[in-house]
Amino acid sequence: MKIDINDPRITAFALGELTGSDAIEIARAVLMDARVRMAVDDAREASAQLMGILGDGDAHLLTPGQREAVRSAGARPVITDLASARVPFWKRPAVAGIGVAAAIAVAIFIVGGRPGGGSGDGGVESPAKWDWTQVDMQNLTAPVVSDAGVEGANGSSHAATTPMREAMRDDTTGFREEVKARIRLMPEGEIASGDSLPALDDASRQRWQGVRSGQRLVVPMTSGVTSWPWLERSILDQKKLPPRRAIRIEEMVNHFRYKKPTMISGAGWVADMEICKVPWSTNTALLAVHVQADGGLASESAILELNSERVRRVRLLGYARLKESGPVVVSGGPDRASRSHGNYVIYELEVVEGTEGSGRIAALTLGQGAASKPLSVGTVVDWAEASSDLRFASVVSACGIVLSGGSTSGELDADKLVSLVDMIERQDATGLGVKRKEGLKVIRRAAGLLSD
Amino acid sequence: MGVANDRQENRNMVESSAELVERAVSEYESPLIGYARTIVHDLDRARDVVQDTFIRLYQQDVSKVRDGLKPWLFTVCRNRALDILRKEKRLVAVDDEILAAEDSGVASPHQVAADHERVEMVKSYIARLPENQATVILLKFEKGYSYQEISDETGLTSGNVGFLIHTGLKRLRALLPDELQ
């Protein structure tokens, strides 16, 4: 219906006095008819001015540019520009703090519960969605921390993060989408500085630890989701290398999906394990463990045992600790695992020379005791013979190692990264999906920026 | 004019997310900016927070948000404002000090006189309006009454109040000199 420009409802709408179907009708006219839009905006400006002079002076409005930005944001599916041009405050050095807001956001989960009901115990993601907009960025981007993977040390986290963990587990897709959308909305300065992300402890990045006989490592079951969208915005949009604290290898690897594991099952899990040579080193191997919930509520850990006669040292790629401890830490225990996404975990192993063909290197067990028959690997295949999943994940990990300035065994630099991408594109040309192709493009550009 | 809050009627009319956002802007723009300002202590930042809040509303399922629009907006606005505040912790502390220093004194006599003159000038233009228009304009913009409160105060129907404010505001804008607009 066409609205007359002299319709008093226009002024009532501008003053926030119109409700019900009248309000919807005028809102529709504002979107469809430039004359009505102008009349509403004019009435709004005039009323704010009058209130400012006659009233208490507190009637403030968005600027015309901001109002237009709000309207135009609805006209496109992906919002790419939120920050107004004159907002230098975004670019000031930010202080990453953990405090009242985080607690409030988490409390909303506790008090408000989940919109749409519970998730049940199914192995796949529940259709119930969380309202992620109610969670602040501090919580959304909290990293998953694994305490060196040693059994017994893992799984502790602040009690306040429990609802957050449950939400991540039950609505991983919604969680991923919300984080991605928010990172897209972030001002450039914030992306470039990374100051809003907690600093990671460099010493714990890819830290080597000696392998002892009988030592059992707990496999992390979940990852955060912040790193890759951050990387994309830095590299593709800003043509810059991302800040180091945005580089979380486990999140980069698990941004991508992998073939559902089939090798063993138990305790509500399915898992695969695979080992291959490291393409940038002659004396280390990459061990990939892929775990995914498989019906029921998985509550027990996946345990990895390394043969100390064949493996001298091990390091988990990613899962760096925070530099300063805070309440917003989501540890990677079994009750945190996503119901819809698996977790692809990569270890680098320093293999004892001359032990080829002399028994198993690693054994993986799902749950305690005899919950699953252990899955063993004993032969280290060449990287080129590994599965396309492991080859791809290893290149993503390599990119993370290089970008974070982490120590590497062997030769790993921008040129090597490009050569690995070339190899994958040649070898897996037909099997690469769109997401992986785009991922390789990002890695190639990252290598280009590193070279520059 | 349907000024009554009629949720049922609202529900019966299919509303798009863009319409919901437009309606949210009309109802909550100013209160949200005021609210955000109490957190971030800066008008420009508050505006950015509110702009962000409205843009996020597009991502919501209209049917889920519509009935709880106000709490949704204020919660998101608060979270965003606190996000910013946390990032700007040190700087805000400095700003607070500046703000406190600025707010600590009473406005200068010159400023008081200028404000008073401005108020009197606007009122002199309002006085040129027909009496019923001038009355409702003052109740609305000086006292901050809602249409319903003006209706209760004057005995006019809320439809009449809306009409008088609409025409009065239009006429006043034509009368006011540029420096007062």
XYZ file of C-alpha atoms in Angstrom:
633
model
C 0.000 0.000 0.000
C 1.288 3.435 -0.906
C 1.657 5.715 2.095
C 0.717 9.346 1.779
C 3.614 11.569 2.660
C 1.305 13.549 4.967
C 0.256 10.469 6.892
C 0.661 11.306 10.624
C 1.830 7.753 11.188
C 5.128 8.767 9.591
C 5.897 11.149 12.440
C 4.571 8.696 15.015
C 6.874 6.042 13.567
C 9.851 8.411 13.643
C 9.155 9.134 17.297
C 8.903 5.454 18.183
C 5.205 5.821 18.995
C 3.821 3.462 16.404
C 3.406 -0.227 17.129
C 1.614 -3.243 15.704
C 0.715 -3.555 12.055
C 0.861 0.216 11.542
C 4.539 0.172 12.494
C 5.229 -2.706 10.146
C 3.383 -0.947 7.340
C 5.401 2.246 7.761
C 8.638 0.280 8.132
C 7.840 -1.406 4.848
C 7.136 1.947 3.222
C 10.423 3.332 4.548
C 12.250 0.536 2.793
C 10.293 0.821 -0.433
C 9.681 4.529 -0.821
C 12.489 7.097 -0.689
C 10.027 9.912 0.060
C 8.713 8.159 3.133
C 12.250 7.317 4.198
C 13.252 10.949 3.934
C 10.155 12.083 5.800
C 10.870 9.665 8.657
C 14.514 10.699 8.875
C 13.607 14.397 8.788
C 11.036 13.970 11.537
C 13.566 12.033 13.595
C 16.229 14.712 13.214
C 13.785 17.482 14.058
C 12.480 15.703 17.133
C 15.992 14.959 18.393
C 16.880 18.593 17.896
C 13.815 19.780 19.777
C 14.349 17.353 22.615
C 17.956 18.443 22.798
C 16.979 22.082 23.160
C 13.772 21.813 25.168
C 14.180 18.557 26.992
C 17.020 16.957 28.906
C 19.362 17.038 25.932
C 19.765 13.279 25.781
C 17.976 12.472 22.527
C 20.791 11.267 20.303
C 20.429 9.517 16.998
C 22.626 7.618 14.609
C 24.264 9.781 12.023
C 22.586 9.715 8.577
C 25.550 7.701 7.307
C 25.197 5.140 10.062
C 21.466 4.839 9.488
C 22.105 4.278 5.819
C 24.738 1.664 6.694
C 22.166 -0.141 8.843
C 19.625 -0.103 6.041
C 22.050 -1.186 3.367
C 23.353 -4.004 5.570
C 19.987 -5.677 5.146
C 20.265 -5.531 1.395
C 23.275 -7.815 1.148
C 23.781 -11.259 2.542
C 27.203 -10.718 4.056
C 28.050 -7.612 5.999
C 31.567 -6.560 5.244
C 31.811 -3.022 6.451
C 30.576 -2.101 9.837
C 32.964 0.425 11.195
C 32.159 3.988 10.438
C 34.925 5.818 8.726
C 35.569 8.164 11.585
C 36.083 5.738 14.387
C 39.731 5.838 15.260
C 39.019 4.322 18.662
C 38.830 0.903 17.077
C 42.380 1.317 16.025
C 43.756 2.181 19.408
C 45.719 -0.543 21.155
C 43.200 -2.679 22.904
C 43.645 -4.382 26.228
C 42.644 -8.006 26.289
C 40.868 -8.329 29.588
C 38.741 -11.036 31.051
C 36.145 -9.805 33.412
C 32.629 -8.840 34.183
C 31.347 -8.906 30.621
C 32.517 -12.430 30.039
C 30.847 -13.561 33.223
C 27.654 -11.760 32.251
C 27.650 -13.331 28.824
C 28.153 -16.769 30.263
C 25.499 -16.065 32.859
C 23.047 -15.405 30.067
C 23.532 -18.975 29.025
C 23.004 -20.176 32.541
C 19.942 -18.092 33.233
C 18.459 -18.000 29.775
C 19.224 -21.530 28.788
C 19.018 -22.406 25.167
C 16.349 -21.066 22.905
C 14.408 -23.856 21.382
C 15.011 -26.547 23.948
C 17.622 -29.147 24.676
C 19.768 -31.109 22.384
C 19.256 -34.672 23.467
C 22.011 -37.194 23.383
C 22.170 -37.847 19.710
C 25.504 -38.141 18.053
C 24.689 -35.497 15.505
C 24.155 -31.851 16.104
C 20.784 -30.990 17.535
C 18.480 -28.800 15.457
C 18.193 -26.576 18.539
C 20.220 -23.424 18.038
C 21.788 -21.165 20.574
C 21.498 -17.437 20.316
C 25.181 -16.785 19.840
C 24.610 -13.069 19.486
C 24.170 -13.012 23.259
C 27.750 -14.115 23.831
C 30.549 -11.624 23.819
C 33.601 -11.965 21.655
C 35.865 -12.865 24.549
C 33.970 -16.084 25.066
C 33.474 -16.841 21.407
C 37.167 -16.645 20.634
C 38.445 -18.416 23.731
C 41.033 -20.954 22.686
C 40.860 -24.603 23.523
C 43.749 -25.507 25.747
C 45.222 -28.945 26.146
C 47.614 -29.325 29.047
C 50.384 -30.979 27.120
C 48.126 -33.931 26.450
C 49.205 -35.827 29.531
C 46.452 -37.930 31.034
C 45.059 -36.517 34.240
C 46.184 -32.981 33.496
C 43.574 -32.359 30.866
C 39.980 -31.364 31.206
C 40.064 -28.761 33.923
C 38.554 -25.424 33.169
C 36.667 -22.689 34.899
C 33.186 -23.727 35.971
C 31.650 -20.667 34.371
C 32.584 -21.932 30.934
C 30.464 -25.068 31.245
C 27.406 -23.645 29.487
C 29.677 -22.260 26.802
C 31.251 -25.651 26.252
C 27.869 -27.286 26.018
C 26.757 -24.713 23.506
C 29.872 -25.231 21.424
C 29.280 -28.940 21.510
C 25.598 -28.775 20.611
C 25.587 -26.017 18.041
C 29.036 -26.068 16.514
C 27.799 -24.853 13.164
C 26.011 -21.866 14.661
C 29.067 -21.131 16.789
C 31.321 -21.223 13.734
C 29.004 -18.993 11.729
C 28.708 -16.426 14.498
C 32.459 -16.179 15.011
C 33.019 -15.897 11.281
C 30.374 -13.195 10.942
C 31.823 -11.189 13.816
C 35.321 -11.397 12.445
C 34.012 -10.154 9.124
C 32.453 -7.219 10.940
C 35.587 -6.272 12.829
C 37.340 -3.044 11.980
C 40.605 -3.423 10.110
C 42.702 -2.109 12.959
C 41.409 -4.737 15.313
C 42.100 -7.508 12.825
C 45.611 -6.222 12.199
C 46.543 -5.879 15.861
C 44.855 -8.998 17.234
C 44.891 -7.233 20.597
C 41.430 -8.467 21.439
C 42.653 -12.066 21.391
C 44.437 -13.529 24.397
C 48.175 -13.827 23.974
C 49.475 -17.347 23.633
C 52.453 -18.633 25.493
C 55.221 -18.986 22.946
C 57.033 -21.555 25.028
C 54.055 -23.888 24.873
C 53.664 -23.580 21.128
C 54.644 -26.903 19.666
C 56.676 -27.847 22.686
C 58.585 -31.093 22.443
C 58.375 -33.569 25.279
C 60.251 -36.789 25.802
C 58.354 -40.046 25.431
C 58.359 -42.310 28.461
C 57.387 -45.931 28.589
C 53.734 -46.390 29.540
C 52.910 -42.699 29.148
C 49.344 -42.088 28.047
C 48.400 -38.944 26.178
C 44.847 -37.625 26.133
C 43.784 -36.632 22.645
C 42.146 -33.178 22.530
C 38.547 -33.524 21.430
C 37.711 -30.045 20.277
C 39.142 -26.860 18.874
C 38.194 -23.221 18.757
C 37.162 -21.673 15.462
C 38.662 -18.204 15.429
C 41.960 -18.563 13.663
C 41.092 -19.331 10.059
C 38.455 -16.583 9.524
C 40.940 -14.151 11.077
C 43.640 -15.383 8.752
C 41.378 -14.997 5.730
C 40.493 -11.423 6.583
C 44.111 -10.499 7.178
C 45.499 -12.165 4.111
C 42.713 -11.809 1.556
C 41.147 -8.493 2.570
C 44.018 -6.598 4.120
C 46.868 -8.246 2.220
C 48.741 -8.518 5.491
C 50.067 -11.338 7.605
C 47.816 -12.022 10.597
C 48.996 -11.196 14.134
C 50.754 -14.100 15.813
C 48.188 -14.490 18.541
C 45.553 -15.201 15.880
C 47.530 -18.207 14.695
C 46.201 -21.301 16.394
C 47.227 -24.326 14.406
C 44.522 -26.639 15.731
C 41.840 -24.149 14.716
C 43.330 -23.738 11.269
C 43.395 -27.500 10.734
C 39.881 -28.004 12.045
C 38.402 -25.205 10.008
C 38.206 -27.897 7.332
C 36.213 -31.092 7.432
C 37.742 -34.547 7.068
C 36.421 -37.916 6.085
C 34.465 -39.500 8.925
C 36.672 -41.988 10.814
C 35.880 -45.668 10.439
C 38.894 -47.576 11.758
C 37.790 -48.073 15.380
C 34.815 -47.241 17.535
C 34.115 -47.268 21.257
C 32.881 -45.151 24.175
C 30.734 -43.107 21.794
C 33.609 -42.332 19.463
C 34.921 -43.331 16.075
C 38.529 -42.665 15.220
C 41.215 -43.014 12.583
C 44.963 -42.850 12.981
C 47.629 -42.428 10.344
C 51.347 -41.710 10.234
C 53.563 -40.356 7.485
C 56.926 -38.724 6.991
C 57.174 -34.997 7.423
C 57.674 -33.440 4.003
C 59.960 -30.709 5.340
C 62.100 -32.874 7.598
C 63.989 -36.132 7.347
C 63.897 -37.289 10.953
C 60.347 -36.647 12.082
C 56.927 -38.064 11.286
C 53.399 -36.723 11.459
C 50.852 -38.726 13.395
C 47.223 -37.772 12.763
C 44.427 -38.822 15.087
C 40.931 -38.036 13.916
C 38.163 -38.474 16.488
C 34.469 -37.887 16.114
C 31.427 -38.502 18.291
C 29.395 -41.412 17.053
C 26.021 -41.552 18.733
C 25.399 -41.265 22.435
C 27.172 -38.857 24.703
C 30.860 -39.573 24.540
C 32.281 -38.952 27.973
C 35.536 -40.842 28.021
C 38.829 -39.827 26.536
C 40.711 -41.111 23.565
C 44.124 -42.237 24.807
C 47.265 -42.313 22.711
C 50.234 -44.440 23.766
C 53.570 -44.021 22.044
C 56.229 -46.701 21.944
C 59.230 -45.184 23.672
C 61.542 -47.578 21.849
C 60.525 -46.127 18.523
C 59.627 -42.531 19.393
C 62.113 -40.311 21.183
C 60.080 -37.091 21.461
C 56.589 -35.850 20.596
C 54.892 -32.511 20.209
C 51.283 -31.600 19.662
C 50.826 -29.122 16.847
C 48.743 -26.267 18.201
C 46.809 -26.046 21.478
C 49.160 -23.446 22.861
C 48.457 -22.288 26.379
C 47.473 -18.763 27.259
C 50.213 -16.414 28.327
C 48.162 -15.279 31.292
C 45.620 -17.577 32.805
C 42.031 -16.410 32.962
C 38.582 -17.819 33.498
C 37.742 -18.084 29.830
C 39.525 -21.260 28.947
C 37.821 -24.122 27.232
C 39.797 -27.279 27.663
C 39.578 -30.074 25.176
C 38.143 -32.973 27.142
C 35.561 -35.452 25.884
C 32.477 -33.605 27.108
C 33.462 -30.665 24.939
C 33.486 -32.545 21.686
C 31.259 -31.271 18.948
C 28.320 -33.412 17.988
C 28.706 -32.518 14.356
C 32.388 -31.907 13.747
C 35.264 -34.252 14.387
C 38.613 -33.123 15.706
C 41.703 -33.668 13.627
C 44.782 -33.715 15.841
C 48.340 -33.779 14.555
C 51.424 -34.809 16.505
C 54.953 -34.537 15.268
C 57.124 -37.453 16.352
C 60.881 -37.746 16.477
C 61.344 -41.337 15.427
C 64.334 -43.344 16.618
C 66.489 -44.139 13.601
C 66.998 -47.722 12.548
C 63.812 -49.001 14.173
C 61.726 -49.395 11.018
C 59.716 -52.602 11.025
C 60.254 -53.238 14.727
C 56.778 -53.049 16.150
C 54.125 -50.436 16.683
C 54.820 -46.749 16.963
C 51.518 -45.663 18.486
C 48.319 -47.195 19.798
C 44.995 -45.423 20.163
C 42.291 -46.517 22.592
C 38.807 -45.034 22.874
C 37.656 -44.947 26.464
C 39.103 -46.667 29.470
C 39.880 -50.349 29.709
C 38.502 -52.523 26.977
C 36.036 -49.976 25.610
C 37.728 -50.270 22.269
C 40.292 -52.530 20.732
C 43.482 -50.479 20.360
C 44.313 -49.190 16.918
C 48.033 -49.408 16.160
C 50.299 -47.975 13.527
C 53.827 -49.177 12.907
C 54.861 -48.139 9.446
C 55.671 -44.584 8.502
C 54.641 -44.047 4.896
C 55.947 -41.330 2.611
C 54.033 -38.087 2.694
C 52.988 -38.570 -0.920
C 51.404 -41.897 0.014
C 49.447 -40.546 2.943
C 45.719 -39.882 2.657
C 44.648 -36.643 1.034
C 43.237 -35.605 4.418
C 46.595 -35.918 6.162
C 48.475 -34.253 3.325
C 46.086 -31.328 3.359
C 46.030 -31.007 7.163
C 49.814 -31.163 7.295
C 50.136 -28.284 4.829
C 47.680 -26.222 6.871
C 49.724 -27.036 9.979
C 52.917 -26.094 8.195
C 51.361 -22.767 7.306
C 50.488 -22.240 10.978
C 54.004 -23.119 12.093
C 55.566 -20.690 9.641
C 53.120 -17.858 10.408
C 53.508 -18.249 14.152
C 57.272 -18.270 13.862
C 57.388 -21.617 15.606
C 60.445 -23.781 15.633
C 60.633 -26.465 13.021
C 62.736 -29.461 12.452
C 64.089 -29.378 8.937
C 63.493 -26.815 6.250
C 60.164 -25.062 6.411
C 59.769 -21.624 4.923
C 57.569 -19.784 2.457
C 59.115 -21.490 -0.569
C 58.617 -24.917 0.942
C 55.028 -24.016 1.732
C 54.386 -23.108 -1.891
C 55.983 -26.329 -3.103
C 53.716 -28.333 -0.759
C 50.647 -26.516 -2.040
C 51.797 -27.230 -5.596
C 52.152 -30.922 -4.779
C 48.687 -31.155 -3.261
C 47.117 -29.340 -6.180
C 48.811 -31.729 -8.566
C 48.161 -34.924 -6.628
C 44.658 -34.256 -5.407
C 43.437 -32.050 -8.227
C 40.238 -34.011 -8.769
C 39.373 -34.564 -5.122
C 39.825 -31.039 -3.799
C 36.558 -29.429 -2.771
C 35.861 -25.724 -3.033
C 36.736 -25.065 0.593
C 40.118 -26.760 0.363
C 40.904 -25.029 -2.910
C 40.181 -21.694 -1.273
C 42.242 -22.765 1.709
C 45.237 -23.525 -0.478
C 44.818 -20.163 -2.144
C 45.017 -18.484 1.258
C 48.143 -20.470 2.143
C 49.750 -19.551 -1.169
C 49.046 -15.871 -0.542
C 50.371 -16.166 2.990
C 53.568 -17.601 1.580
C 53.717 -14.698 -0.878
C 53.354 -12.186 1.935
C 56.042 -13.986 3.936
C 58.415 -13.803 0.985
C 57.709 -10.097 0.535
C -4.057 5.455 14.276
C -2.793 2.210 15.774
C -0.575 3.527 18.512
C -1.612 0.844 20.952
C 0.830 -1.923 21.481
C -0.930 -4.739 19.716
C 1.299 -7.773 19.688
C -1.345 -10.051 18.289
C -1.917 -7.776 15.342
C 1.838 -7.555 14.936
C 2.117 -11.318 14.821
C -0.578 -11.612 12.202
C 1.317 -9.401 9.778
C 4.368 -11.003 8.190
C 7.358 -8.854 8.929
C 10.677 -9.091 7.141
C 13.982 -8.659 8.937
C 14.531 -5.310 7.212
C 11.140 -4.110 8.421
C 11.891 -5.325 11.914
C 15.195 -3.444 11.909
C 13.514 -0.291 10.646
C 10.896 -0.561 13.348
C 13.568 -1.249 15.960
C 15.452 1.857 14.874
C 12.333 3.974 15.184
C 11.526 2.715 18.673
C 14.902 2.167 20.272
C 17.542 4.186 18.467
C 17.735 6.978 20.979
C 17.258 4.889 24.151
C 19.916 2.457 22.977
C 22.394 5.226 22.262
C 21.690 6.648 25.702
C 22.194 3.216 27.258
C 25.394 2.469 25.335
C 26.686 5.888 26.276
C 26.366 5.103 29.942
C 28.729 2.187 29.359
C 31.275 3.544 26.889
C 31.115 7.196 28.019
C 31.383 8.521 24.512
C 28.617 9.481 22.099
C 30.428 8.416 18.945
C 31.314 5.046 20.381
C 27.755 4.638 21.610
C 26.460 5.323 18.125
C 28.831 2.737 16.673
C 27.685 0.185 19.216
C 24.044 0.838 18.341
C 24.750 0.700 14.614
C 26.400 -2.665 15.175
C 23.452 -3.840 17.269
C 20.935 -3.031 14.548
C 23.055 -4.707 11.885
C 23.210 -7.854 13.985
C 19.447 -7.867 14.160
C 19.376 -8.753 10.461
C 20.977 -12.084 11.301
C 18.150 -13.077 13.595
C 15.071 -15.129 12.930
C 12.321 -12.487 12.976
C 9.746 -14.790 14.529
C 12.060 -15.529 17.457
C 13.219 -12.008 18.169
C 10.083 -9.984 17.467
C 8.276 -10.512 20.743
C 11.375 -10.004 22.815
C 12.842 -7.259 20.691
C 13.614 -4.812 23.448
C 15.556 -7.176 25.749
C 17.362 -8.616 22.743
C 18.478 -5.189 21.579
C 19.587 -4.052 24.995
C 21.468 -7.266 25.714
C 23.350 -7.215 22.427
C 23.993 -3.505 22.848
C 25.397 -4.084 26.324
C 27.607 -6.965 25.219
C 29.000 -4.991 22.313
C 29.575 -1.954 24.492
C 31.347 -4.070 27.088
C 33.460 -5.695 24.379
C 34.615 -2.273 23.357
C 35.086 -1.080 26.865
C 37.229 -4.057 27.699
C 39.422 -3.505 24.682
C 39.718 0.154 25.485
C 40.194 -0.397 29.196
C 43.138 1.863 29.714
C 42.004 4.536 27.341
C 38.526 4.606 28.804
C 40.029 5.086 32.217
C 41.784 8.131 30.867
C 38.590 9.243 29.141
C 36.726 8.819 32.398
C 39.159 11.086 34.105
C 38.722 13.661 31.389
C 34.985 13.186 31.512
C 34.944 13.562 35.277
C 37.023 16.696 35.004
C 34.724 18.056 32.326
C 31.602 17.185 34.256
C 32.879 18.333 37.604
C 32.019 21.973 37.143
C 28.761 23.786 36.486
C 28.292 25.195 32.980
C 29.747 28.629 32.531
C 27.402 31.619 32.902
C 27.928 32.331 29.232
C 26.833 28.808 28.301
C 23.804 29.007 30.572
C 22.769 32.276 29.010
C 23.228 30.928 25.476
C 21.207 27.793 26.256
C 18.459 29.833 27.845
C 18.337 32.138 24.846
C 18.093 29.180 22.511
C 15.226 27.642 24.500
C 13.340 30.915 24.558
C 13.813 31.385 20.838
C 12.446 27.921 20.036
C 9.527 28.491 22.379
C 8.761 31.768 20.653
C 8.423 29.885 17.370
C 6.307 27.196 18.997
C 4.036 29.965 20.301
C 3.265 30.909 16.735
C 1.622 27.536 16.182
C -2.086 26.994 16.832
C -2.581 26.513 20.550
C -3.449 22.837 20.459
C -0.372 22.102 18.312
C 1.881 24.145 20.583
C 0.552 22.341 23.652
C 1.194 18.854 22.361
C 4.590 19.829 20.932
C 5.720 21.145 24.310
C 4.372 18.126 26.136
C 6.138 15.834 23.727
C 9.505 17.517 23.358
C 9.854 19.494 26.578
C 8.228 17.078 29.010
C 9.046 13.931 27.059
C 5.486 12.589 27.268
C 4.364 9.685 25.122
C 1.349 10.052 22.827
C -0.726 8.182 25.381
C 0.402 10.417 28.233
C -0.403 13.502 26.170
C -3.784 12.019 25.439
C -4.375 11.434 29.148
C -3.225 14.957 29.973
C -5.217 16.803 27.293
C -8.224 14.574 26.802
C -7.461 14.326 23.092
C -7.523 10.927 21.438
C -4.089 9.524 20.730
C -4.985 9.717 17.035
C -5.567 13.440 17.427
C -2.344 13.819 19.330
C -0.479 12.109 16.507
C -2.069 14.330 13.922
C -1.334 17.519 15.869
C 2.285 16.579 16.471
C 2.730 15.623 12.856
C 1.348 18.883 11.499
C 2.862 20.981 14.284
C 6.314 19.544 13.775
C 6.093 20.087 10.054
C 5.035 23.686 10.479
C 7.648 24.330 13.143
C 10.418 23.080 10.891
C 9.269 25.535 8.250
C 9.309 28.360 10.797
C 12.605 27.683 12.559
C 15.668 29.439 11.205
C 18.513 27.231 9.999
C 20.690 27.840 13.055
C 18.036 26.260 15.251
C 17.600 23.166 13.101
